[in-house]
Structure formats: structure tokens, C-alpha cells
mmCIF file of C-alpha atoms and ligand atoms in Angstrom:
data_model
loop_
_atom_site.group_PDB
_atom_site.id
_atom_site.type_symbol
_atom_site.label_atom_id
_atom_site.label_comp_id
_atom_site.label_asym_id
_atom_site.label_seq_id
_atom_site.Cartn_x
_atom_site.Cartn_y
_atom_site.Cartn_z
ATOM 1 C CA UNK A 1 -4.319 14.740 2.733
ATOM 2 C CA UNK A 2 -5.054 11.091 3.551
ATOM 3 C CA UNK A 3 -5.092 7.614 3.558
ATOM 4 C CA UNK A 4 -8.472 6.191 2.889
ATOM 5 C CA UNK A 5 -8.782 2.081 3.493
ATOM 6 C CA UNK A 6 -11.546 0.532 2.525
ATOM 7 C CA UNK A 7 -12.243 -2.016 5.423
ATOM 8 C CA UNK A 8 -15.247 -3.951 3.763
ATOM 9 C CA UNK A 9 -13.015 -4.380 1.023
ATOM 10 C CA UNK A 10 -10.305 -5.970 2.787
ATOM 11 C CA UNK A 11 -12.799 -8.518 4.209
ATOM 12 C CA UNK A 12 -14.590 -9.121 0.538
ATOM 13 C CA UNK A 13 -10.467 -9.959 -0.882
ATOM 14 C CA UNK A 14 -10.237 -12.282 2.520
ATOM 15 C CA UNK A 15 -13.481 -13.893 1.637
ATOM 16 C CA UNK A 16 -12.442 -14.311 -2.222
ATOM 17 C CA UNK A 17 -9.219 -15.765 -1.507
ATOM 18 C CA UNK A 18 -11.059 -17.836 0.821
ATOM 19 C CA UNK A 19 -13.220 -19.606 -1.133
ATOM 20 C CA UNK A 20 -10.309 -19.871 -3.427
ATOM 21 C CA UNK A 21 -8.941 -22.694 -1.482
ATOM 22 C CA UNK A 22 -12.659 -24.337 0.260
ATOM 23 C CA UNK A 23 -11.092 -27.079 1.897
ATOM 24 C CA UNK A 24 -8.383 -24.862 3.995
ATOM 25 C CA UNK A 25 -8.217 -22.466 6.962
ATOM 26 C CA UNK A 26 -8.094 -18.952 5.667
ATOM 27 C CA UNK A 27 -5.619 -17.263 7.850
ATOM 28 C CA UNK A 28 -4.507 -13.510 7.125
ATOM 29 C CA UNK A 29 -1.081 -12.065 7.213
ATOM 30 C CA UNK A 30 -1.150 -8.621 9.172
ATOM 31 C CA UNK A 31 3.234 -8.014 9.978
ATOM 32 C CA UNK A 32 4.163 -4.773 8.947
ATOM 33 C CA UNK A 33 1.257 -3.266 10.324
ATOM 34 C CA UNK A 34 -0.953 -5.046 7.722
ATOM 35 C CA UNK A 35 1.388 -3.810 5.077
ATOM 36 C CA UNK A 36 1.309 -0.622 6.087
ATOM 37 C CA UNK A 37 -2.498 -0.433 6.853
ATOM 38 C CA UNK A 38 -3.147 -0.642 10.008
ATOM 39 C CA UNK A 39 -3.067 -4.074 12.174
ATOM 40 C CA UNK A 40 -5.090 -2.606 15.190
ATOM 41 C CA UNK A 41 -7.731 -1.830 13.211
ATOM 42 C CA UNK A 42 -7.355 -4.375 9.797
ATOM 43 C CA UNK A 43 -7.046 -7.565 12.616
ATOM 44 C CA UNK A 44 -10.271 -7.123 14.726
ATOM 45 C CA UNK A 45 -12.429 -6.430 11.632
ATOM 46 C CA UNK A 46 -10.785 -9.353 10.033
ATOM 47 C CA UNK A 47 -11.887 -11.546 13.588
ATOM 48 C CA UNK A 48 -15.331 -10.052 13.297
ATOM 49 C CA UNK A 49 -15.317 -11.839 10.177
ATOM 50 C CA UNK A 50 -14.447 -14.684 11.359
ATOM 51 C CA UNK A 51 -10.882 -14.977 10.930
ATOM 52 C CA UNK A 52 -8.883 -17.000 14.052
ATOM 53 C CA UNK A 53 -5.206 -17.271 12.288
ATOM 54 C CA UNK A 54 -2.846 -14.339 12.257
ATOM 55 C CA UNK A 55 0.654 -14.191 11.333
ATOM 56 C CA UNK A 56 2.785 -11.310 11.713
ATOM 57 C CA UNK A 57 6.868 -11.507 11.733
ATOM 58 C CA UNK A 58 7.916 -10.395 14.771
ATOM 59 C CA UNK A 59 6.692 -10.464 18.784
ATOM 60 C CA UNK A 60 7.060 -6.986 19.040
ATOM 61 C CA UNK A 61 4.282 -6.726 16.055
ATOM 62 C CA UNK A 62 1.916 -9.950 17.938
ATOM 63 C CA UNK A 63 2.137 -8.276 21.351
ATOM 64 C CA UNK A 64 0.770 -5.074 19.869
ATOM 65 C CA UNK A 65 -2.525 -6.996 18.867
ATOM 66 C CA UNK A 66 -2.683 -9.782 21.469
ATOM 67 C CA UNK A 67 -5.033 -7.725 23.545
ATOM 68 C CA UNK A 68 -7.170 -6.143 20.669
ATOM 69 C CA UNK A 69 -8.076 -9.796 19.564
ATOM 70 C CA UNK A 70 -10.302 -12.562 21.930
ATOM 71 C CA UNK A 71 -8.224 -15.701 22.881
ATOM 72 C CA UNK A 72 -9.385 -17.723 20.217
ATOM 73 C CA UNK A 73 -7.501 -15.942 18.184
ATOM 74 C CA UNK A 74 -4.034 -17.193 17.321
ATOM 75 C CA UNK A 75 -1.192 -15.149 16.482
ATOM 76 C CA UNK A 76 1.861 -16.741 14.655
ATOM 77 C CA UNK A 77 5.129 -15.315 14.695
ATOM 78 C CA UNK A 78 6.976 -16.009 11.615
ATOM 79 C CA UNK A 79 10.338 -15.325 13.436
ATOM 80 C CA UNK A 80 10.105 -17.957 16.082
ATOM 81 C CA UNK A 81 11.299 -18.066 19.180
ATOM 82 C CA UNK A 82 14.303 -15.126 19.690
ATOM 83 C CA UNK A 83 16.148 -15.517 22.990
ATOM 84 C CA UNK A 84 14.859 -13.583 25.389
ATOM 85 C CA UNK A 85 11.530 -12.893 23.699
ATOM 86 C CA UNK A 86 8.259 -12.463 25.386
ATOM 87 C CA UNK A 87 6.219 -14.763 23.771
ATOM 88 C CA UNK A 88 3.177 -14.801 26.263
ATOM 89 C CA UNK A 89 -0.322 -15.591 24.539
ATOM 90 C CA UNK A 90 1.589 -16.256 20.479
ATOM 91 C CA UNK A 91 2.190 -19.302 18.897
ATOM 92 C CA UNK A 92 6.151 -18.795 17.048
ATOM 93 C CA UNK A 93 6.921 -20.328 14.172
ATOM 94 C CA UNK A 94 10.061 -22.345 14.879
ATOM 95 C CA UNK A 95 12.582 -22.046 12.121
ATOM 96 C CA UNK A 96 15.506 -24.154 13.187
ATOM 97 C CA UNK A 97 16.128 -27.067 15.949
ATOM 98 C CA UNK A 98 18.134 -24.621 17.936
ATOM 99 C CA UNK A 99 14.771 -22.185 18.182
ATOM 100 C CA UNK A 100 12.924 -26.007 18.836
ATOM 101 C CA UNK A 101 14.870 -26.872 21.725
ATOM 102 C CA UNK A 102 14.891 -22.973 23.353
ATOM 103 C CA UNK A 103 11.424 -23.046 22.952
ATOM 104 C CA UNK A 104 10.419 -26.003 24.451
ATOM 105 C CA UNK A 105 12.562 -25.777 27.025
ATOM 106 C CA UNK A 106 11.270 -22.526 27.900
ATOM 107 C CA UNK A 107 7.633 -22.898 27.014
ATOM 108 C CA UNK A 108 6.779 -26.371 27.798
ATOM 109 C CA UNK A 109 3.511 -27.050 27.073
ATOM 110 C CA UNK A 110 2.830 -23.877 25.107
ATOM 111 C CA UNK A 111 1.498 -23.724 21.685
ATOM 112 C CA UNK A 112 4.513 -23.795 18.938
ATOM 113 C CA UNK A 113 4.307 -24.346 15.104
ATOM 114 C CA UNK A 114 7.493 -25.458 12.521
ATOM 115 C CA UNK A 115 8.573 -24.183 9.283
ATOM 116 C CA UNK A 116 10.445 -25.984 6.874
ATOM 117 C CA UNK A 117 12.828 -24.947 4.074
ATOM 118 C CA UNK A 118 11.243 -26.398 1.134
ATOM 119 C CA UNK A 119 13.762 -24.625 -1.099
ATOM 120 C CA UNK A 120 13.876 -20.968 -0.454
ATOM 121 C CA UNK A 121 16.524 -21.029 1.499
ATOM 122 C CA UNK A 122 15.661 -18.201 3.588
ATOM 123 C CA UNK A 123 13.815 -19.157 7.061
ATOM 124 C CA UNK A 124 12.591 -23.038 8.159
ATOM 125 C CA UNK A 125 14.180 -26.189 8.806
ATOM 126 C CA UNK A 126 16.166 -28.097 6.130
ATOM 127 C CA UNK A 127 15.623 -31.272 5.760
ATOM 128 C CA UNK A 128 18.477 -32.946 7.127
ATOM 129 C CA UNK A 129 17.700 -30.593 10.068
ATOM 130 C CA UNK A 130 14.024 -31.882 10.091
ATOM 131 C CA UNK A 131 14.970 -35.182 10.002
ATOM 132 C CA UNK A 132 16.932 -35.379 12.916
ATOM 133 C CA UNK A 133 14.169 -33.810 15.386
ATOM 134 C CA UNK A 134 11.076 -35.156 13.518
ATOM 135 C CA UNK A 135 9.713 -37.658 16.085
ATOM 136 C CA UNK A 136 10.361 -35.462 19.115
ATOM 137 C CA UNK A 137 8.632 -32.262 17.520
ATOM 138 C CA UNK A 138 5.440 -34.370 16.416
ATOM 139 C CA UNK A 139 5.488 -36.121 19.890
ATOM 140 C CA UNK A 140 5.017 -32.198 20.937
ATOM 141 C CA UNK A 141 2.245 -31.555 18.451
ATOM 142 C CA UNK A 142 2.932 -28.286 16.551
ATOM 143 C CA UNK A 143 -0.158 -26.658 16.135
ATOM 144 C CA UNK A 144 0.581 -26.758 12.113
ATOM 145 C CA UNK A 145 3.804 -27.306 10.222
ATOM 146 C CA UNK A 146 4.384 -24.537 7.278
ATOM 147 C CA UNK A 147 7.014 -23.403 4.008
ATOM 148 C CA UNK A 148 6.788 -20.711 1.747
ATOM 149 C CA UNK A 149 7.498 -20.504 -1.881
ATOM 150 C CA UNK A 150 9.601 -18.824 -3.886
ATOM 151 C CA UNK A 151 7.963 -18.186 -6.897
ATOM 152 C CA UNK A 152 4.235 -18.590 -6.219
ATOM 153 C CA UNK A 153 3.784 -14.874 -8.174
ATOM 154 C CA UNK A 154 4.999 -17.130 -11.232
ATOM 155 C CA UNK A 155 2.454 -20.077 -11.934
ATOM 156 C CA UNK A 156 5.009 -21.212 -15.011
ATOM 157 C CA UNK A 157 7.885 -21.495 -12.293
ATOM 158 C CA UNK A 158 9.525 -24.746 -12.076
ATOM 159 C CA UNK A 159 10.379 -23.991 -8.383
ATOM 160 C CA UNK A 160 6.836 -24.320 -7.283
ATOM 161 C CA UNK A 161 5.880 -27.577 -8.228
ATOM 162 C CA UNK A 162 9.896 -28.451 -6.891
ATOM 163 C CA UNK A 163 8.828 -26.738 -3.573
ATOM 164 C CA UNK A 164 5.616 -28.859 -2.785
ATOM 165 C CA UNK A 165 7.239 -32.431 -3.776
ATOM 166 C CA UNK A 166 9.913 -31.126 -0.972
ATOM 167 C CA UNK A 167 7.003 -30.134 1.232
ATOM 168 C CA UNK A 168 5.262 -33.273 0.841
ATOM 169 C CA UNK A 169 8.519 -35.260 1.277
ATOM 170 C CA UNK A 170 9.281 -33.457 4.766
ATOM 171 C CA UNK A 171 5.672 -34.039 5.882
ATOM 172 C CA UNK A 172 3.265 -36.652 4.250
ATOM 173 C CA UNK A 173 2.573 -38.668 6.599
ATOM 174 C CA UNK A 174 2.619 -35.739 10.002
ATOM 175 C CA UNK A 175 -0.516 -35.523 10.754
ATOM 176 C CA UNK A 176 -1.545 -32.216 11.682
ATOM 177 C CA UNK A 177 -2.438 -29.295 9.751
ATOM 178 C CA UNK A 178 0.075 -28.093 6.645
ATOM 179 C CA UNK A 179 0.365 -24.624 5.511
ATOM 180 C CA UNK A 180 2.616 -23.637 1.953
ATOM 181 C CA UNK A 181 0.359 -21.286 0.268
ATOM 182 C CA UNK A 182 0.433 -17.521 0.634
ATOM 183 C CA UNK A 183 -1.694 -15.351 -1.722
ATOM 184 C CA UNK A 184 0.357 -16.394 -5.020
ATOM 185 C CA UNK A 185 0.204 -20.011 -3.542
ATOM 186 C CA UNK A 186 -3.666 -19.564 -3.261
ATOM 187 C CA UNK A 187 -3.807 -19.089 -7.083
ATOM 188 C CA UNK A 188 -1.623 -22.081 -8.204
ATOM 189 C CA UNK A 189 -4.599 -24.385 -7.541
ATOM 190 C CA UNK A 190 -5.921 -26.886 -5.013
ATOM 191 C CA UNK A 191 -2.518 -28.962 -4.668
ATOM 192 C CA UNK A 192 -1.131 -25.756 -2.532
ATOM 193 C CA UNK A 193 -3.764 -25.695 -0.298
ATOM 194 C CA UNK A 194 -3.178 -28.229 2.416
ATOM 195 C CA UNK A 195 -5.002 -26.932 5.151
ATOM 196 C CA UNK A 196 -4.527 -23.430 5.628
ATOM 197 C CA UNK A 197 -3.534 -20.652 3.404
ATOM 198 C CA UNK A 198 -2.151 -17.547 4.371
ATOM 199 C CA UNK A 199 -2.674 -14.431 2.033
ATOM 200 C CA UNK A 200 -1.392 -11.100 2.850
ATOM 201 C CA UNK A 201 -0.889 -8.835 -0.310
ATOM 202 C CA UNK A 202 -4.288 -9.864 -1.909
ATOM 203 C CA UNK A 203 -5.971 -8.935 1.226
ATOM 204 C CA UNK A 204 -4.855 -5.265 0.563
ATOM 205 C CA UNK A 205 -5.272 -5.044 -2.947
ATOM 206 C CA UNK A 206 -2.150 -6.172 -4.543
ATOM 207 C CA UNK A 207 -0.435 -7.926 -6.987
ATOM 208 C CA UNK A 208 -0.570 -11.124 -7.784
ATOM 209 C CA UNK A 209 -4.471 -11.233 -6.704
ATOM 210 C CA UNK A 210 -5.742 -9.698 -9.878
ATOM 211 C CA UNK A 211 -9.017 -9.896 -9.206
ATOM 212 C CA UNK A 212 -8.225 -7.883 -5.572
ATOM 213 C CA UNK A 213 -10.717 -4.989 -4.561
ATOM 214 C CA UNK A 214 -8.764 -1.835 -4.501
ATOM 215 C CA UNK A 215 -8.529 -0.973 -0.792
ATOM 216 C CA UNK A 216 -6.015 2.310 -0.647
ATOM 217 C CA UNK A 217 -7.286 5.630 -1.696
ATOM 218 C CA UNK A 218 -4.381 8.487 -1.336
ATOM 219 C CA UNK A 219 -5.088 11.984 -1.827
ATOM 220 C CA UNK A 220 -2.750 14.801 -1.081
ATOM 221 C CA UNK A 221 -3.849 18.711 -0.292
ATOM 222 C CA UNK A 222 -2.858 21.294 -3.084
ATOM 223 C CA UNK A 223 -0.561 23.903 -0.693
ATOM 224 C CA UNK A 224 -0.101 26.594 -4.138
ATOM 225 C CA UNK A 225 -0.129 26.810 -7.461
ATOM 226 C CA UNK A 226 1.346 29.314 -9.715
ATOM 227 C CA UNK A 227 2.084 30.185 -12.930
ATOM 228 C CA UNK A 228 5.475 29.042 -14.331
ATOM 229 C CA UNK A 229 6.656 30.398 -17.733
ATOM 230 C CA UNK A 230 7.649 28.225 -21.131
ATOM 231 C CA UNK A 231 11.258 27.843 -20.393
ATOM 232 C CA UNK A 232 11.318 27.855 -16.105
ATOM 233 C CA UNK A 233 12.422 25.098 -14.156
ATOM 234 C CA UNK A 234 10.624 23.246 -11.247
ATOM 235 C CA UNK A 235 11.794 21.512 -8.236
ATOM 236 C CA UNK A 236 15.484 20.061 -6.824
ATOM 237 C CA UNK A 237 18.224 19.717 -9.889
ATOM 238 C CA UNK A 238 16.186 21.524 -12.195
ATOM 239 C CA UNK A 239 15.272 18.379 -13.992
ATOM 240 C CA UNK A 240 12.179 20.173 -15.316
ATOM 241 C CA UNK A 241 11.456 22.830 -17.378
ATOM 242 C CA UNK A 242 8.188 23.843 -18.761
ATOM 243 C CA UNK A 243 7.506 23.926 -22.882
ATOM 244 C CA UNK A 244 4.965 26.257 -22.966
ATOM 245 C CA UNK A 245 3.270 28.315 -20.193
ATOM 246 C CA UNK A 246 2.204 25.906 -17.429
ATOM 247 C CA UNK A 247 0.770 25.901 -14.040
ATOM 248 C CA UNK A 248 2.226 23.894 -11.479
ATOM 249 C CA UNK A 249 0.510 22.857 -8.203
ATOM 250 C CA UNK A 250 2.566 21.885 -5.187
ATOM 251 C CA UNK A 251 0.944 19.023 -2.874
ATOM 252 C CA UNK A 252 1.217 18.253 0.605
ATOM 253 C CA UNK A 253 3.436 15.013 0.714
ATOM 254 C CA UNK A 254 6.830 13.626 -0.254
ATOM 255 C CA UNK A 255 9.189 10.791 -0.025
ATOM 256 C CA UNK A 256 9.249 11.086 3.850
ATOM 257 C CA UNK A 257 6.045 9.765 3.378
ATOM 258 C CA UNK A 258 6.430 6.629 1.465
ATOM 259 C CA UNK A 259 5.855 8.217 -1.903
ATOM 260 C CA UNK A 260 9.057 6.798 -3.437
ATOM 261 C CA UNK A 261 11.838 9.021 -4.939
ATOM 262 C CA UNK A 262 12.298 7.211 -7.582
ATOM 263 C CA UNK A 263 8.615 8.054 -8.715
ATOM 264 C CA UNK A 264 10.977 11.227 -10.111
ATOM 265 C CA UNK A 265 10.321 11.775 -13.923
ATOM 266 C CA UNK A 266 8.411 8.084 -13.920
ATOM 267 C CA UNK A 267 5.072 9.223 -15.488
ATOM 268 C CA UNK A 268 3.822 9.184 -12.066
ATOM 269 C CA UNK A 269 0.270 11.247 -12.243
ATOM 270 C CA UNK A 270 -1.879 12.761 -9.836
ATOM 271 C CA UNK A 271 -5.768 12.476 -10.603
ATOM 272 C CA UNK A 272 -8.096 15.101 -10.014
ATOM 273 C CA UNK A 273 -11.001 12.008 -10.174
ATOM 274 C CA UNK A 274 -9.922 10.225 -13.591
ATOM 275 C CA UNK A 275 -7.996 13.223 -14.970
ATOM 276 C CA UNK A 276 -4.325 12.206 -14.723
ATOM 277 C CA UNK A 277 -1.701 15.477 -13.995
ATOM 278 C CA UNK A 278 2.216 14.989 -14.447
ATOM 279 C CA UNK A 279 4.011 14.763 -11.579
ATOM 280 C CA UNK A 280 7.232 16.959 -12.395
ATOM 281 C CA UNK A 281 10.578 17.617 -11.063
ATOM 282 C CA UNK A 282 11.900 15.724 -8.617
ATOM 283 C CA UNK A 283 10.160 13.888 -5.461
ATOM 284 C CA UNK A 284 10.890 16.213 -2.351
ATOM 285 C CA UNK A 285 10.876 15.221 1.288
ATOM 286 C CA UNK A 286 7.805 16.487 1.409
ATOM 287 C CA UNK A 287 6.656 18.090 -1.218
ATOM 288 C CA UNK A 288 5.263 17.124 -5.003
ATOM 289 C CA UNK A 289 4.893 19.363 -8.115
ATOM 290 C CA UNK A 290 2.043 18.958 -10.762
ATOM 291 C CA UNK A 291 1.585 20.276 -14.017
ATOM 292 C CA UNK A 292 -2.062 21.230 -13.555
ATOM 293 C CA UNK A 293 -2.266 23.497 -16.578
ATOM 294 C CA UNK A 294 -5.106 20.985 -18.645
ATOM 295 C CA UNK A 295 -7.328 21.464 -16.030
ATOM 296 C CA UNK A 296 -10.124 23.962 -15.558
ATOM 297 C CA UNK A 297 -10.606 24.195 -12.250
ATOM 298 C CA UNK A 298 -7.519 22.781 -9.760
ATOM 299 C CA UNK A 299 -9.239 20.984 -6.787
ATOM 300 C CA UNK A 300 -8.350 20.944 -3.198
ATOM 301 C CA UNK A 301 -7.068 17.436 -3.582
ATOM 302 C CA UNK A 302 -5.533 15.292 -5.781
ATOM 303 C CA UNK A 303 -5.155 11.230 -5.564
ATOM 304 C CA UNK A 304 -1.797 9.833 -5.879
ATOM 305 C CA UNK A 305 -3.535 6.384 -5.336
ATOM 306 C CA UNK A 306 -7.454 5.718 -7.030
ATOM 307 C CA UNK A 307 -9.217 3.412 -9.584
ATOM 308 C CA UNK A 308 -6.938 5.062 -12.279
ATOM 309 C CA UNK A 309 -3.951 4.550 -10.573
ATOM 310 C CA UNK A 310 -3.635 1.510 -7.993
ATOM 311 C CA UNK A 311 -1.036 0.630 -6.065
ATOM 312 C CA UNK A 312 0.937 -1.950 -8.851
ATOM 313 C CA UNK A 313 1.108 0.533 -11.547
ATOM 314 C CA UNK A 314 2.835 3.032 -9.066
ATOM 315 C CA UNK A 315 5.232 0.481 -8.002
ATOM 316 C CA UNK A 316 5.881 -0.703 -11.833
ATOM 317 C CA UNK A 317 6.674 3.100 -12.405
ATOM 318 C CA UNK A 318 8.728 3.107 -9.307
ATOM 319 C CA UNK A 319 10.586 -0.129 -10.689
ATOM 320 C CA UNK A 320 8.848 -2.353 -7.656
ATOM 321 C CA UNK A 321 6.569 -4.299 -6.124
ATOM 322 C CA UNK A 322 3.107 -2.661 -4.963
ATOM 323 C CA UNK A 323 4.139 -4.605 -1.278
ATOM 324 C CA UNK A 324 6.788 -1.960 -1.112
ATOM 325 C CA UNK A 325 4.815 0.920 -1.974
ATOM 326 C CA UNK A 326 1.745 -0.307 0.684
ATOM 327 C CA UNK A 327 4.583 -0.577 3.623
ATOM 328 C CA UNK A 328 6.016 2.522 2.428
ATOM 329 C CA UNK A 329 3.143 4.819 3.091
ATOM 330 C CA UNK A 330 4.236 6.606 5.622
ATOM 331 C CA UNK A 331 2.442 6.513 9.517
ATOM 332 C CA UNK A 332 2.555 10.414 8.636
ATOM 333 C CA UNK A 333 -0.718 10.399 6.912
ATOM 334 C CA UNK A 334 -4.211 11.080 8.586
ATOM 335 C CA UNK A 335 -6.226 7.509 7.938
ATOM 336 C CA UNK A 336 -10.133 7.365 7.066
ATOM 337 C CA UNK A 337 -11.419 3.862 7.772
ATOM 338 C CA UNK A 338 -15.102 2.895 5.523
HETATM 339 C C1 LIG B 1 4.564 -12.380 3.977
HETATM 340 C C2 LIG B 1 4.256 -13.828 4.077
HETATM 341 C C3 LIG B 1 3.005 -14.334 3.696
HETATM 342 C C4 LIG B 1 2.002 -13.490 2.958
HETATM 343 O O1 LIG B 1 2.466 -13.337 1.632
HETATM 344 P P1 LIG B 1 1.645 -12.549 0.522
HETATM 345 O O2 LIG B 1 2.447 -12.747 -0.712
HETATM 346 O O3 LIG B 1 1.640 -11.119 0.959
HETATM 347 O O4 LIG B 1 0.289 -13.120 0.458
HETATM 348 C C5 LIG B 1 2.731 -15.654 3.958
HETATM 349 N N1 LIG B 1 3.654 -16.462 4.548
HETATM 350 C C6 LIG B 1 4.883 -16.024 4.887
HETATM 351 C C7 LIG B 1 5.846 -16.952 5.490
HETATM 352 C C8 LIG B 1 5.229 -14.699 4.654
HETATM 353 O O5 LIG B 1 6.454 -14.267 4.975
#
């Protein structure tokens, strides 16, 4: 069983998402452990590439890479400035005036960035709020001013063009860098650009970077099979039964590691290489059963994640968003770096 990541792959979505937006920084989003990847080992191969702008959400998460990554590299903490936080050697994001005035009161001198509310409504300044402190936070040059949108996974959206006329509102005329555009804002075209973009999800494969590398490979040890007759049921709540003779294989991995529940009775399949097997009867904590009776031989391993079955047709069978299933995989699983 294990998680196979394809680093050059990650670097090759970085790069295409890059030149995607030419005139901007291309920073990289690595909070949640670089979605679930690994951020001690996705972040320095990301710097060796060049990369010098990190975000992650919390401190906790920055501190864990500060000393992996040289001191040119920046580390942005989308939370901001939390009383009592060690911020030593990370730039936070400051969401409100009351995180501004903590902040530089505490840090004077220290590197700080802003984020506004350009309609969300869930973290940056409003406008009103922005107003009010404008001159004295550009008298302590932010090292960039950001927002995020909405709906930047919808191009057709009306909030995204409503977003970056209340962007430019709150900052024409600030001049240092501007950040809106995360890896759906990359993809709505040069106006979302400003000067530094900020993809995560594309950098791991997902959705709404359809032309992402796949980076995730999952495969998952056969324990046992056996032979289960027409009529027999398999798994928790006996939600299966077989319809003719069947063999069922039992894998090595279950919802305790990320592989959702409600994957349950989905049309979830497990590929031995592009041969798809039904997952059936329920999702255990630990534990998966596959009709393997169509194949000849069963293999030691079969891939829950592969070319045939990425990471955004598992979470549209799971009724979500791949993001979810890429922070959901579990730190249970052995990972093979390439
Ligand atoms: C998570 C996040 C990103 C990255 O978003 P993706 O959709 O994964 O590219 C960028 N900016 C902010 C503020 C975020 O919270």
C-alpha cells in the first residue's frame, strides 16, 4: 500500500500555471501539508525550482518549514497575526485592523502583508475597515496586499468580475504588489493577475486546472480473497449481495485513511492497471471489498487513485471536491516520492 507523488509533476503544474499569468509572481500554496502531500518535501523541491512565495494557513504549519527553506524564502500565513503567536521568520497576512495594530505593535519593523474582503465575506478587511487604516498600513509597506474569490472555479460567475472592481476600488492606486488570483483565478485571464498568483489545487493535480499533471498514485495491498456464493452478502449492513458466484478481494485501507465513506455503493473502482473492479459493501475503517471475479489473475495491488481514476472523479462519486479527497488521505500511508 502507498501513496506515490509525482514530484516533477508538481513542479511541471507550477511551471504551467506559471506561465499562465507571465507578468506575475508565481507563489505556491502548501497549508494542509500541501493538501495532504507533503510540505517538507513538496516546499524545498518547489524552492529548487525557483519558487520564493509560500502560503500556508496557520504558524503552526510555517514554523514546520521555516527551517527546511533558505531565507529568501517567504512564508505567508493566511491567518495573520493570532495573539500570542510565534511568528519569528513569516510574513502573516493581516485580516482585520485589530490583527494590524497587534502586529505592529508587536513586530515593528517586521515583514506583514493585508488581505481585503473583496466580497467573500470570510477573512480580510472590509472596506470601511480598510479605509479607516489605509494611510498608516501603506506608510508601513505591506510586503503585498491580497483577496480571494469566491467563485474563480466558475468563469461565468458574476461574483468574479464583482470581486476585482472591489479589489481594484480598495487598492488602485497602493503601490505595492497585489495578489487575487488562486488557481481558478489563474484561469479567468490576465485581469486577475496583478502581480502574484497563488495556485494550490492545480499544483497537485486538481480541479479546476484541467490541464493539471496527475500527481497522486494510490494503491492498496490485496490482504485475501475468497470465493463468495450467488446470493452471500459482503461487508457492514449487508448492503451487498453477490448475483452470481463472485470473488471478492479485501484491501489494505479504509476510511481511517481518507478513503471517504461515502465512496459506499458510489461506483467507486479499484484498477488492477486500467481494469476497473467494484468496490462493494460498505467502506470499513480499514478495510475495502472488491469484486475481482472478471479478472484472471488478482494482483498484489490495486490503485484506488491512477490515470483511470484521478482524484476529481473520486470526489464527484464521493459527492465532493477532489481538495477534500487530497487532504483526506490519511498520514497512515507509506509515501514514494519520483
Ligand atoms: C487555499 C487558498 C489558495 C489556493 O487555492 P487553490 O484553489 O487551491 O489554488 C489561495 N489563496 C487563499 C487565500 C487560499 O485560502
Amino acid at each position: 500500500m502507498g501513496l506515490q507523488i509525482d514530484t516533477g509533476a508538481i513542479l511541471a503544474n507550477h511551471a504551467a500555471l506559471a506561465a499562465k499569468a507571465p507578468g506575475a509572481i508565481a507563489a505556491a500554496v502548501v497549508k494542509a501539508d500541501a493538501y495532504g502531500l507533503g510540505a517538507a518535501h513538496v516546499a524545498p523541491a518547489l524552492y529548487a525550482s525557483g519558487v520564493r512565495q509560500f502560503f500556508v494557513a496557520l504558524a503552526r504549519e510555517g514554523r514546520a518549514i521555516r527551517p527546511l527553506l533558505p531565507p529568501d524564502a517567504q512564508i505567508n500565513i493566511l491567518s495573520g497575526h493570532l495573539e500570542g503567536e510565534d511568528l519569528t521568520g513569516l510574513t502573516p497576512v493581516l485580516n482585520s485592523p485589530a490583527q494590524f495594530f497587534r502586529d505592529r505593535a508587536m513586530r515593528p519593523g517586521q515583514p506583514f502583508a493585508i488581505q481585503l474582503d473583496s466580497g467573500m465575506n470570510r477573512l480580510g478587511m472590509e472596506a470601511s475597515e480598510w479605509a479607516a487604516i489605509r494611510s498608516e498600513a501603506m506608510a508601513a509597506r505591506p510586503a503585498f496586499i491580497m483577496s480571494h474569490l469566491a467563485c474563480a472555479d466558475e468563469p461565468d460567475h458574476p461574483a468574479n468580475a464583482a470581486q476585482l472592481a472591489a479589489f481594484r476600488a480598495m487598492t488602485d492606486g497602493c503601490d505595492v504588489p497585489r495578489s487575487l488570483a488562486a488557481t481558478g483565478g489563474i484561469l479567468l485571464g490576465p485581469e486577475y493577475h496583478f502581480d502574484m498568483v497563488r495556485p494550490g489545487v492545480g499544483l497537485y493535480g486538481g480541479m479546476p486546472f484541467a490541464g493539471a499533471r496527475p500527481v497522486v498514485q494510490l494503491s492498496l495491498r490485496v490482504i485475501q480473497t475468497r470465493a463468495v456464493a450467488s446470493g452471500e452478502m459482503v461487508g457492514y449492513g449487508a448492503t451487498w449481495h453477490a448475483a452470481r458466484d463472485s470473488r471478492i478481494a479485501t484491501v489494505d485501507a479504509g476510511y481511517a485513511d481518507g478513503i471517504l465513506r461515502a465512496l459506499s455503493s458510489s461506483g467507486v473502482q479499484l484498477y488492477a492497471g486500467d481494469r476497473g473492479c467494484p468496490v462493494v459493501g460498505r467502506v470499513s475503517m480499514d478495510l475495502i471489498t472488491v469484486d475481482v471475479t472478471d479478472l484472471d489473475t488478482v494482483p498484489d495491488r490495486l490503485d484506488l487513485i491512477c490515470p483511470a481514476q484521478p482524484i476529481d472523479r473520486l470526489a464527484d462519486l464521493a459527492g465532493t471536491i477532489g481538495y477534500e479527497i487530497l487532504t483526506s488521505l490519511g498520514a497512515r500511508y507509506p509515501r514514494t516520492w519520483r
